[in-house]
PDB file of C-alpha atoms in Angstrom:
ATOM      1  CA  UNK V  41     -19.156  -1.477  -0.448  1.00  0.00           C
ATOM      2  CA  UNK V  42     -17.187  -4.724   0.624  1.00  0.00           C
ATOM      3  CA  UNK V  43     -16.452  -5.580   4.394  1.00  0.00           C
ATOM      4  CA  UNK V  44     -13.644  -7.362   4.629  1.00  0.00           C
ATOM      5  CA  UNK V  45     -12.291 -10.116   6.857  1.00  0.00           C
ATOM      6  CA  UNK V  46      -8.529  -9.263   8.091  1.00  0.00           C
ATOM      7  CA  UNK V  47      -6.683 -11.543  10.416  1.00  0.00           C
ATOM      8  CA  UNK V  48     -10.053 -12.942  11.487  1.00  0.00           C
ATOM      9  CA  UNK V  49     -11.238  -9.514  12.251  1.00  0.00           C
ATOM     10  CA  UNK V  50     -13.893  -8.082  10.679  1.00  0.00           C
ATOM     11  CA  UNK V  51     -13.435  -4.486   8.349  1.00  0.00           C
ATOM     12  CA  UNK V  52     -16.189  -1.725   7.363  1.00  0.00           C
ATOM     13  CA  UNK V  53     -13.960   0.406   5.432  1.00  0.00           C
ATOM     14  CA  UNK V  54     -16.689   2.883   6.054  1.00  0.00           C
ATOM     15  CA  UNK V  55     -16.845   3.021   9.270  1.00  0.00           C
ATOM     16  CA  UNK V  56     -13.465   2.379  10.346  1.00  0.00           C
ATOM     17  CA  UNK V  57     -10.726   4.235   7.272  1.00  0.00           C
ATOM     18  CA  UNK V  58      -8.004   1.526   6.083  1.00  0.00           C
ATOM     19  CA  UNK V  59      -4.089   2.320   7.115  1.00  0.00           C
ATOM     20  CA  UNK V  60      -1.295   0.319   4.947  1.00  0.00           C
ATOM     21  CA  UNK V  61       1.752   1.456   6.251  1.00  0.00           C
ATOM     22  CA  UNK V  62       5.310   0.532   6.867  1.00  0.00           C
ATOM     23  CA  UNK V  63       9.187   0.557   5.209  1.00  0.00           C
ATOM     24  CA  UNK V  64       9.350   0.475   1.080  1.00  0.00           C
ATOM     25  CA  UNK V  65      11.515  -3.070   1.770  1.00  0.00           C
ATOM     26  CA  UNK V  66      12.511  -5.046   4.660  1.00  0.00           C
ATOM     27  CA  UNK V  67      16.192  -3.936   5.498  1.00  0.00           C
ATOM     28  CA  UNK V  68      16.999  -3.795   9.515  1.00  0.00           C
ATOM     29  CA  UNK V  69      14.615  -6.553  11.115  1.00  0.00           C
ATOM     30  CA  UNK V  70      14.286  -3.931  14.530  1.00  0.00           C
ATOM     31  CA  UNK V  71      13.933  -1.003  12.257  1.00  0.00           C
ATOM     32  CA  UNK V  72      10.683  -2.869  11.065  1.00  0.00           C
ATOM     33  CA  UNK V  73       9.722  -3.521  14.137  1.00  0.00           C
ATOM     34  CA  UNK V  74       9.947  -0.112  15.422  1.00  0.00           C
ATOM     35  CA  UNK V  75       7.881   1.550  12.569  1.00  0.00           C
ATOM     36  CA  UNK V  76       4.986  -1.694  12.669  1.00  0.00           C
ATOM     37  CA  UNK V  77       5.160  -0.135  16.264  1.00  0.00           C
ATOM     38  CA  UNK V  78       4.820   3.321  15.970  1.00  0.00           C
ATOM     39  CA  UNK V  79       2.028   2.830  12.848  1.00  0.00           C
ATOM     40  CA  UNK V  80       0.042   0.820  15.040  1.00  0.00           C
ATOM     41  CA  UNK V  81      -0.009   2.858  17.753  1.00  0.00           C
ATOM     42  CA  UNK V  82      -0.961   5.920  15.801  1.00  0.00           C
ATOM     43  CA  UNK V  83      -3.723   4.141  13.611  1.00  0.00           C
ATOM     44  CA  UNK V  84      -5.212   3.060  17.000  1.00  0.00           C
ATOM     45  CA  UNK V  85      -5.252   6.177  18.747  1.00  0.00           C
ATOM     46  CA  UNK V  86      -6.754   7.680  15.271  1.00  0.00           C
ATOM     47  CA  UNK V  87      -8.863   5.094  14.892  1.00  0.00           C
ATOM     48  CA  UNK V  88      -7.569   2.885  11.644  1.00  0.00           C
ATOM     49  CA  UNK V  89      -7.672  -0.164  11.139  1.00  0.00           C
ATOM     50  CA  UNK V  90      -3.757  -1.086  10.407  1.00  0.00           C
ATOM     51  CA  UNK V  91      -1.964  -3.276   8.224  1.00  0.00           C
ATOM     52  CA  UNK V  92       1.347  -3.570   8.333  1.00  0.00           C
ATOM     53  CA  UNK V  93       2.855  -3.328   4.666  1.00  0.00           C
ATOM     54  CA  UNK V  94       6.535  -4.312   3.300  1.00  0.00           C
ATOM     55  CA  UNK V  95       7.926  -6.044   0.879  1.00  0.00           C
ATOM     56  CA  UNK V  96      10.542  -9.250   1.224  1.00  0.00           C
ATOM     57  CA  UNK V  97      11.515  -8.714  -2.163  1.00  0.00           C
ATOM     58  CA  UNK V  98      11.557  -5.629  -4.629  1.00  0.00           C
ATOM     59  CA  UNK V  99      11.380  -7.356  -8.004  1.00  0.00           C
ATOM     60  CA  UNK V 100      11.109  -3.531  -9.876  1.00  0.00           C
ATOM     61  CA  UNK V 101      14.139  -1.832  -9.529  1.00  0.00           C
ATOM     62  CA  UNK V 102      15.800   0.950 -11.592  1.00  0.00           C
ATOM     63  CA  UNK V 103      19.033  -0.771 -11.570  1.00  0.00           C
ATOM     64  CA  UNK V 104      20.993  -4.095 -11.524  1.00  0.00           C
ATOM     65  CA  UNK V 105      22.526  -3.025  -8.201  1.00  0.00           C
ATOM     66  CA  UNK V 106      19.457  -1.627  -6.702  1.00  0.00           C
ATOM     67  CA  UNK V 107      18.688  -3.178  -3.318  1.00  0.00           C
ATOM     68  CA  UNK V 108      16.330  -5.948  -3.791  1.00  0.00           C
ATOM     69  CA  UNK V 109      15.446  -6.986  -0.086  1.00  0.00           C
ATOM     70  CA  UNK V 110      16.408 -10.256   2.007  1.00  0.00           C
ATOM     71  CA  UNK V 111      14.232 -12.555  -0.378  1.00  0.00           C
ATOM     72  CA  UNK V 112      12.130 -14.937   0.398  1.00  0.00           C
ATOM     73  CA  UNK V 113      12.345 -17.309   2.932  1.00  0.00           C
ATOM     74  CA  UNK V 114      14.275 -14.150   5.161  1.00  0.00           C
ATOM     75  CA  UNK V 115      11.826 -11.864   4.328  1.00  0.00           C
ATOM     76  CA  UNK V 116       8.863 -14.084   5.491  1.00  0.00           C
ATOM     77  CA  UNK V 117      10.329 -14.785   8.344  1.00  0.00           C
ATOM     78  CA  UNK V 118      10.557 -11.121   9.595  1.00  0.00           C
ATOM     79  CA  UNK V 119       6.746 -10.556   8.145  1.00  0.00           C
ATOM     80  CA  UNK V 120       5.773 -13.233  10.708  1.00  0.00           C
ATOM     81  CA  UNK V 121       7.560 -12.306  13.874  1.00  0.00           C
ATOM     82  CA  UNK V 122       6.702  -8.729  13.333  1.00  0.00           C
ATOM     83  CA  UNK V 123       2.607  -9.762  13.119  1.00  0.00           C
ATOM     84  CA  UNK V 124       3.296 -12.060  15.890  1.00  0.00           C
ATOM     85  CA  UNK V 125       4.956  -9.126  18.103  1.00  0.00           C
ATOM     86  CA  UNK V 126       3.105  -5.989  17.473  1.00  0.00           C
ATOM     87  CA  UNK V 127      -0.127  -7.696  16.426  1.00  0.00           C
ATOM     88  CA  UNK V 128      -1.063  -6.472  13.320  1.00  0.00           C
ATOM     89  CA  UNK V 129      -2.672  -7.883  10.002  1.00  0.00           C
ATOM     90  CA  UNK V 130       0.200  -8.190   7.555  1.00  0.00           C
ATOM     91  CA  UNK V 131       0.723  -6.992   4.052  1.00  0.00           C
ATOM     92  CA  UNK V 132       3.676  -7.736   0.898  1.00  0.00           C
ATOM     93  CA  UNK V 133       3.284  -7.653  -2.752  1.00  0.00           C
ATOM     94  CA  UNK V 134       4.334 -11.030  -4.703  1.00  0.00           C
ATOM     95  CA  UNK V 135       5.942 -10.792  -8.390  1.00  0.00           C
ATOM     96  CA  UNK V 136       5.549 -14.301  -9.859  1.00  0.00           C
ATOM     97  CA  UNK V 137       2.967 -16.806  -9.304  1.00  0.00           C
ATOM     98  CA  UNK V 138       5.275 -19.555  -7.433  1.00  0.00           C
ATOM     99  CA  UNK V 139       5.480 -16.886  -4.596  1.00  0.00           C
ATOM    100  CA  UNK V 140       2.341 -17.182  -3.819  1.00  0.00           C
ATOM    101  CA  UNK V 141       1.703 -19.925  -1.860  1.00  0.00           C
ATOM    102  CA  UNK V 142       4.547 -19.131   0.342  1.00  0.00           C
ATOM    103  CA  UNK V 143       3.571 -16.129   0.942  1.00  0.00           C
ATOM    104  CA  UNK V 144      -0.006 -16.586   1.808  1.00  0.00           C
ATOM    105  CA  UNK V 145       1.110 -18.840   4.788  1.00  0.00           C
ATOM    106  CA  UNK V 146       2.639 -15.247   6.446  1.00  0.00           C
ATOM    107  CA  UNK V 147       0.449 -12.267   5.317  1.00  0.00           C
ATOM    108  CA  UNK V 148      -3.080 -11.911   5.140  1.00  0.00           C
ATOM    109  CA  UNK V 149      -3.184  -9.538   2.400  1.00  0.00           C
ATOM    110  CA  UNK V 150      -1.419  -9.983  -1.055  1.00  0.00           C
ATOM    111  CA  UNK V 151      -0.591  -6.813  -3.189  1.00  0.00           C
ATOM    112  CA  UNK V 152      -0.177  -7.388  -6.829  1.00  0.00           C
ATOM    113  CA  UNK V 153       2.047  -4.552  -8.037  1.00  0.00           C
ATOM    114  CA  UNK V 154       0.909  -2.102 -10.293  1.00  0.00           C
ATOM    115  CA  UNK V 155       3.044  -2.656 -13.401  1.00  0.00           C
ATOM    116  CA  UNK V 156       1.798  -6.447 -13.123  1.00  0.00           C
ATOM    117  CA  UNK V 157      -2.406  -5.659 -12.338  1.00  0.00           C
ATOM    118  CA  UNK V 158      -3.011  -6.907 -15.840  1.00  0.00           C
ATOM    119  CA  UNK V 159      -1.403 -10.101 -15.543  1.00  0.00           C
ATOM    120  CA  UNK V 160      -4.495 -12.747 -15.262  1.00  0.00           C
ATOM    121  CA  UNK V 161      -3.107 -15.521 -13.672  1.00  0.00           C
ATOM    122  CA  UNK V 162      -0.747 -13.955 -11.244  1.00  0.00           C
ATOM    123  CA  UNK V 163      -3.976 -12.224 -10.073  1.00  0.00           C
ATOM    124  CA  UNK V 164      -6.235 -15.742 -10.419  1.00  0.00           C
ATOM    125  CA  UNK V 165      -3.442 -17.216  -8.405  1.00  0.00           C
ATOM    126  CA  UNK V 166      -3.459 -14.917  -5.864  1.00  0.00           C
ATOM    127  CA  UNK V 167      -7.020 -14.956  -5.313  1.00  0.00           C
ATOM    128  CA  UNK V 168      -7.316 -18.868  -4.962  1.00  0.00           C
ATOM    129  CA  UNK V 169      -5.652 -18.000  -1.763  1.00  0.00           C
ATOM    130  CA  UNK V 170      -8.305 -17.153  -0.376  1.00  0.00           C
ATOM    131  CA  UNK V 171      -6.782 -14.100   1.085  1.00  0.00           C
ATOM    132  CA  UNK V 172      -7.567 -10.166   0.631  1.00  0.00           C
ATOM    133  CA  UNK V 173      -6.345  -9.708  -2.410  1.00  0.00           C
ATOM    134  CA  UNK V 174      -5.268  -5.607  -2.960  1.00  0.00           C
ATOM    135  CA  UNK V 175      -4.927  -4.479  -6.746  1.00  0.00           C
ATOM    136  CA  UNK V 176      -2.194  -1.714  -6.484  1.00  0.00           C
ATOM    137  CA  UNK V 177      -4.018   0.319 -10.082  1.00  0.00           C
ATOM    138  CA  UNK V 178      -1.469   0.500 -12.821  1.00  0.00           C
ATOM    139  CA  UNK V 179      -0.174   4.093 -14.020  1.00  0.00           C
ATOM    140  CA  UNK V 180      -1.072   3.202 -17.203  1.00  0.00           C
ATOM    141  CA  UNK V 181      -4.914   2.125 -17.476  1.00  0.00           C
ATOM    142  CA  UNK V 182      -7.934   3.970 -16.863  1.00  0.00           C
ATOM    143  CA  UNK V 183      -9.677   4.111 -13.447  1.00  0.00           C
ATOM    144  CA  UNK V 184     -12.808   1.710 -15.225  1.00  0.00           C
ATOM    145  CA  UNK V 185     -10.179  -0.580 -16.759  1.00  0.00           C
ATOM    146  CA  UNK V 186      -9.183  -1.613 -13.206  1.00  0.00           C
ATOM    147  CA  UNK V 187     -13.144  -3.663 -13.119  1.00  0.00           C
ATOM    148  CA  UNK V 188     -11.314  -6.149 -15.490  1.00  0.00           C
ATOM    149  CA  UNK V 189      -8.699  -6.803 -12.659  1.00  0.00           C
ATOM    150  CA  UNK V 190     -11.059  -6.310  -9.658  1.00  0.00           C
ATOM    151  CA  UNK V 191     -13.876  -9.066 -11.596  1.00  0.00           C
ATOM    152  CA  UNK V 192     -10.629 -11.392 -11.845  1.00  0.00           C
ATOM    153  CA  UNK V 193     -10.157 -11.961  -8.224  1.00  0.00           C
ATOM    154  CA  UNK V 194     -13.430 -12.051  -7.176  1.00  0.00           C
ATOM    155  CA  UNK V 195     -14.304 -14.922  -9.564  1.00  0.00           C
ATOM    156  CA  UNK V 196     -10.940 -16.584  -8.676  1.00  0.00           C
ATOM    157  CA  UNK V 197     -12.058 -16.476  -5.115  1.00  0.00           C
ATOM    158  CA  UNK V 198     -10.630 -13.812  -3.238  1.00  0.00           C
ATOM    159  CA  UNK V 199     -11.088 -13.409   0.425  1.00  0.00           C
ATOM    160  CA  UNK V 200     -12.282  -9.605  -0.651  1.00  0.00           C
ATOM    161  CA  UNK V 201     -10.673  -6.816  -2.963  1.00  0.00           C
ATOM    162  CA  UNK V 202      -8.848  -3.435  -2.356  1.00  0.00           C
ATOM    163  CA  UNK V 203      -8.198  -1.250  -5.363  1.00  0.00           C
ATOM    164  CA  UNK V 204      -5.065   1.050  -4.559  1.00  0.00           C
ATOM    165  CA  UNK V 205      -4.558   4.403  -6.417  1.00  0.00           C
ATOM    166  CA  UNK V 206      -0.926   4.976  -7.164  1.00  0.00           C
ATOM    167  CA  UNK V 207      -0.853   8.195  -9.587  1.00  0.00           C
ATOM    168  CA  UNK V 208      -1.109   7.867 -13.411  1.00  0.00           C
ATOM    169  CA  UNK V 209       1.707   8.378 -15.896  1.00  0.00           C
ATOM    170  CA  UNK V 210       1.806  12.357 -16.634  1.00  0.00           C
ATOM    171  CA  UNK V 211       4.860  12.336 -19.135  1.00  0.00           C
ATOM    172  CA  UNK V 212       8.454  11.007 -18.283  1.00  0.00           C
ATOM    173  CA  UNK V 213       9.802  10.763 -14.660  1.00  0.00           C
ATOM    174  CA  UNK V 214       6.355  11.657 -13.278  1.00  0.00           C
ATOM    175  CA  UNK V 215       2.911  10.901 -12.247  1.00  0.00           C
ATOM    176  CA  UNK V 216      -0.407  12.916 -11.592  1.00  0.00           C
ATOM    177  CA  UNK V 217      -3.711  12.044  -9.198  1.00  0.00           C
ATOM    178  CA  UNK V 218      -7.182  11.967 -11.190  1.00  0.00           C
ATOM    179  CA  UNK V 219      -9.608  12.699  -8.347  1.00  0.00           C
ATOM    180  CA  UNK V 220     -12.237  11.800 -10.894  1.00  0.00           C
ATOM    181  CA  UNK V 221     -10.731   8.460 -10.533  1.00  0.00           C
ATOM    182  CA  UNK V 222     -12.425   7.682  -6.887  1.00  0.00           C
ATOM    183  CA  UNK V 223     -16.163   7.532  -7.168  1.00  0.00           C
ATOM    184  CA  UNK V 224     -15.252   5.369 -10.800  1.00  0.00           C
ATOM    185  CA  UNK V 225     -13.346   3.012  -9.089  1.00  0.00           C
ATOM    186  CA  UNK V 226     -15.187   2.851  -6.046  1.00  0.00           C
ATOM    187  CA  UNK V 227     -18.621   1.806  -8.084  1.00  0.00           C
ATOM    188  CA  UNK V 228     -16.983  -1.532  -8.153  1.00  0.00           C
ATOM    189  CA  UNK V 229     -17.773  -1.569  -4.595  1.00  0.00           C
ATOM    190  CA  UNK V 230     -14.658  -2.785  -3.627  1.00  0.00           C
ATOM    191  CA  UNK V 231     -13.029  -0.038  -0.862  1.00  0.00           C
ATOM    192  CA  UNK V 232     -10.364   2.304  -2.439  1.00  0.00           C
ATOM    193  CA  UNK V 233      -7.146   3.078  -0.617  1.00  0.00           C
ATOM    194  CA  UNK V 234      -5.027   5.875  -1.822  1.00  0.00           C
ATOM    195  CA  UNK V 235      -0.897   5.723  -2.000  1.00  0.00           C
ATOM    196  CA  UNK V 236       0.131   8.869  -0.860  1.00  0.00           C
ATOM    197  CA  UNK V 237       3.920   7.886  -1.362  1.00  0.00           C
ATOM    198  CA  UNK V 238       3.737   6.377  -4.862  1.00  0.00           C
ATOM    199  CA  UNK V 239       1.701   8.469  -6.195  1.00  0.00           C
ATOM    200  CA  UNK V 240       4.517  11.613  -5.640  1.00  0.00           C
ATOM    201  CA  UNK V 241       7.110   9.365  -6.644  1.00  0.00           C
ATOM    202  CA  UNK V 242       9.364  10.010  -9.443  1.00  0.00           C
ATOM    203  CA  UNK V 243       9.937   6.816 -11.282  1.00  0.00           C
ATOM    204  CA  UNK V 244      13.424   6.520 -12.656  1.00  0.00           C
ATOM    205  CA  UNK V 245      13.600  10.165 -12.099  1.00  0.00           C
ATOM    206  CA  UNK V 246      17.243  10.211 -10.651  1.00  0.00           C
ATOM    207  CA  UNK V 247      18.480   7.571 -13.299  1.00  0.00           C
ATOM    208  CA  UNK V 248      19.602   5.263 -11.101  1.00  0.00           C
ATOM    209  CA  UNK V 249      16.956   4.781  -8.445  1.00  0.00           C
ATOM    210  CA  UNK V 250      13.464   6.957  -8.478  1.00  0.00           C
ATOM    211  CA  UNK V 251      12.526  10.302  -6.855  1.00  0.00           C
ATOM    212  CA  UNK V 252      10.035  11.511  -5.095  1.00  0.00           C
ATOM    213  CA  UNK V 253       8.076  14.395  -3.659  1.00  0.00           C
ATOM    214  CA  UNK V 254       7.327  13.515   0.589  1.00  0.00           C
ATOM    215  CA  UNK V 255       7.126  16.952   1.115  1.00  0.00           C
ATOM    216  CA  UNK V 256       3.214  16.965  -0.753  1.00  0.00           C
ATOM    217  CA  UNK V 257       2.002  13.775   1.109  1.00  0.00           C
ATOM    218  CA  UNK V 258      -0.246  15.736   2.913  1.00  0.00           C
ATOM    219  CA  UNK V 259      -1.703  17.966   1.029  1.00  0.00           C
ATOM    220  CA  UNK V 260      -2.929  14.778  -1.448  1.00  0.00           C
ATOM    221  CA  UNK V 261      -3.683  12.894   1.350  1.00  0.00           C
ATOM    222  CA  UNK V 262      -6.413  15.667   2.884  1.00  0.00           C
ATOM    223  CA  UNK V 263      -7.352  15.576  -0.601  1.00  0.00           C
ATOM    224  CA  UNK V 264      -7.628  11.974  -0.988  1.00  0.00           C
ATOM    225  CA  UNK V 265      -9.801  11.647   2.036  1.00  0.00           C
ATOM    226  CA  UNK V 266     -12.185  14.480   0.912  1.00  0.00           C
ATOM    227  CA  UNK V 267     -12.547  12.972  -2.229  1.00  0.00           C
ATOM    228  CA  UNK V 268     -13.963   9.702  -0.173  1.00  0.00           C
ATOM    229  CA  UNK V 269     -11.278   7.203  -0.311  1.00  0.00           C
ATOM    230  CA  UNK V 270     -11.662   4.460   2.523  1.00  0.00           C
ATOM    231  CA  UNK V 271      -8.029   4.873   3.594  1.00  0.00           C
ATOM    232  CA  UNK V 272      -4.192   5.500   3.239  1.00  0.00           C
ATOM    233  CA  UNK V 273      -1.450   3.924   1.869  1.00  0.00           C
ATOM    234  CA  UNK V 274       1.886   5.335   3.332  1.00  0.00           C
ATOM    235  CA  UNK V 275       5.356   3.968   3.056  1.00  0.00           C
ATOM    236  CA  UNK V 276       7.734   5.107   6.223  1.00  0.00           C
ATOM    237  CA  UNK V 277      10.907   5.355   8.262  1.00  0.00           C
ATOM    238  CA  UNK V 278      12.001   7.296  10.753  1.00  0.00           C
ATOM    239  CA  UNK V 279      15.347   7.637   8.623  1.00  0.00           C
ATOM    240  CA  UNK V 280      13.915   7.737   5.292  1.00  0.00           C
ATOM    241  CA  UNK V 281      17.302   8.696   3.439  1.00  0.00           C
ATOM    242  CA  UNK V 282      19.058   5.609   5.275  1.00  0.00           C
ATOM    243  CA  UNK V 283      17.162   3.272   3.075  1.00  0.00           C
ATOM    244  CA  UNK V 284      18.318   1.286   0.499  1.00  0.00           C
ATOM    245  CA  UNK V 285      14.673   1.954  -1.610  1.00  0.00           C
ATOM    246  CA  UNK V 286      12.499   4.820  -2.485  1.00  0.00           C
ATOM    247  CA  UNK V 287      14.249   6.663   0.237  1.00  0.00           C
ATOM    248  CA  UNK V 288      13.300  10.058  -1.453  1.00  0.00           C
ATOM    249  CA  UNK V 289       9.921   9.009  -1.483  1.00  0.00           C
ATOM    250  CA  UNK V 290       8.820   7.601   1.831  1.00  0.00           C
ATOM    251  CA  UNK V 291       7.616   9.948   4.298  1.00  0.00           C
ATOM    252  CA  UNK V 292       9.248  10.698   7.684  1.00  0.00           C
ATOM    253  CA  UNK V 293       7.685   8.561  10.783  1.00  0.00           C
ATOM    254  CA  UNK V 294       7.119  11.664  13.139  1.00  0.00           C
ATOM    255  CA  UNK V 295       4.778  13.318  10.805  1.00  0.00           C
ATOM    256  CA  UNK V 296       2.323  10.398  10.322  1.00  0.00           C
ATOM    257  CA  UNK V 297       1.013  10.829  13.806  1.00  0.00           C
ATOM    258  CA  UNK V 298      -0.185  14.780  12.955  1.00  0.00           C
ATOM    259  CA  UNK V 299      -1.019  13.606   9.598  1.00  0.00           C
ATOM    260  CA  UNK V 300      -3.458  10.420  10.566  1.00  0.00           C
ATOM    261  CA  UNK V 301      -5.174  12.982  13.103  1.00  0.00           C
ATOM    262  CA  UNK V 302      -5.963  15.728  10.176  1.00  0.00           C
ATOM    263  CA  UNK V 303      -7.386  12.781   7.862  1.00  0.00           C
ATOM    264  CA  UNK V 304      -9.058  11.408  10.872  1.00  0.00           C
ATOM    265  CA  UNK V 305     -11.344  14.306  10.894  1.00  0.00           C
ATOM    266  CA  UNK V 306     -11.958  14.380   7.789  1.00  0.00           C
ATOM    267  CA  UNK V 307     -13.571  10.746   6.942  1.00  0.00           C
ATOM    268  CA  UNK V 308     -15.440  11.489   9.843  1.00  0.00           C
ATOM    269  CA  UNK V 309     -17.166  14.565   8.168  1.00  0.00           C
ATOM    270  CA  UNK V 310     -17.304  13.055   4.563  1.00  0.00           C
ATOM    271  CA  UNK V 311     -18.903  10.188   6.304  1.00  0.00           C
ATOM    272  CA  UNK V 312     -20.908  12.633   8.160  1.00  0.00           C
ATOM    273  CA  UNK V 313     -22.666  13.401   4.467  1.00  0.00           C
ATOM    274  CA  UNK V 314     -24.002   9.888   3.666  1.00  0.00           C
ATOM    275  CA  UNK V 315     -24.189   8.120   0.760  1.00  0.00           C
TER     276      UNK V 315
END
């Protein structure tokens, strides 16, 4: 299994679980604030490692109109004064290769979205970075399909590799977890976070803007953990339904303090097993 370098600080996914957490989108710069906050004071007394996660710019919307995010150059500069304030490795997905570079100057982990995992040189480009480099696993390939994109960073140079399971496609306006899916992916050796949020989302699945099912989050989560994952992937708000994206889907800020507890306890006793 990789160990990763973070911020200059150094990660053993299995020692210390992985939490990626934070609002779908930038929107409110002290909203942000206040959940980087909150998720970083949690994952510490829990004992994750935290990255802060959100996105300057939404490129995959259901609609024209849908709320895209500040862009850019805005969006960057609330990624850095949040990392500088709380103190927290940062984390935002980019959707086209001249992004990149920008982007990389802020964060010190770049997502590549699922629906563009497949897309070589986005991927080679985000890897010459240098940075962590975290493949969010598109709904539509196989868990050993996702070696193609995991072998494409590392030879483009990556700073190290995450592999993020987001749900597969189970029909229209749904998805469904393959448990099976962890111990394939995770013979790649690169450590395997699970997105709770995504993976009960409901793409497209109120026309206009997509679904989701919150309510589950922690039943797939226990699940997740059990099934050896190396950590979490959460989008939240404390006023969820206030946002301008995946509002259905994100889960409420109070519960993630109960909820990182329960999963505390158990990577502690999967760990427990060894190898």
């Amino acid at each position: 299994m990789d160990e990763l370098r973070i911020a200059g600080r150094a990660v053993a996914p299995r020692e210390t679980p992985i939490l990626i957490a934070g609002p779908c989108v930038l929107e409110r710069r002290e909203d942000a604030l206040r959940v980087a906050e909150e998720c970083s004071k949690a994952a510490r007394r829990e004992g994750f490692f935290y990255i802060f996660k959100s996105s300057y710019l939404k490129d995959n919307r259901s609609a024209i109109d849908s709320y895209a995010g500040p862009g850019l150059d805005a969006g960057l500069e609330m990624l850095a004064e949040i990392g500088e304030k709380v103190g927290v490795p940062l984390l935002t997905d980019v959707h086209c290769r001249e992004e990149i570079s920008r982007a990389a100057e802020v964060v010190d982990v770049i997502q590549i979205p699922a629906f563009l995992v497949r897309q070589t040189r986005l991927v080679a480009a985000a890897a010459r970075t240098g940075k962590v480099v975290n493949l969010k696993k598109s709904q539509m390939l196989s868990p050993e399909e996702m070696g193609n994109a995991v072998e494409k960073a590392r030879v483009s140079g990556a700073g190290g590799v995450l592999i993020t399971e987001r749900g597969t496609s189970f029909g229209y306006n749904n998805l469904v977890v393959d448990f099976t899916a962890f111990p394939r992916m995770r013979a790649f050796g690169a450590p395997l976070i699970f997105d709770a949020t995504h993976s009960l989302q409901l793409p497209g699945g109120l026309g206009t803007r997509s679904g989701g099912r919150p309510e589950f989050v922690a039943t797939l989560s226990r699940a997740a953990a059990a099934a050896g994952c190396d950590g979490i992937f959460i989008e939240t708000h404390f006023a969820p339904l206030e946002c301008r994206c995946d509002a259905e889907a994100m889960l409420s800020l109070d519960r993630l303090p109960r909820l990182l507890a329960e999963l505390g306890s158990i990577f502690r006793l999967v760990r427990s097993f060894g190898a």
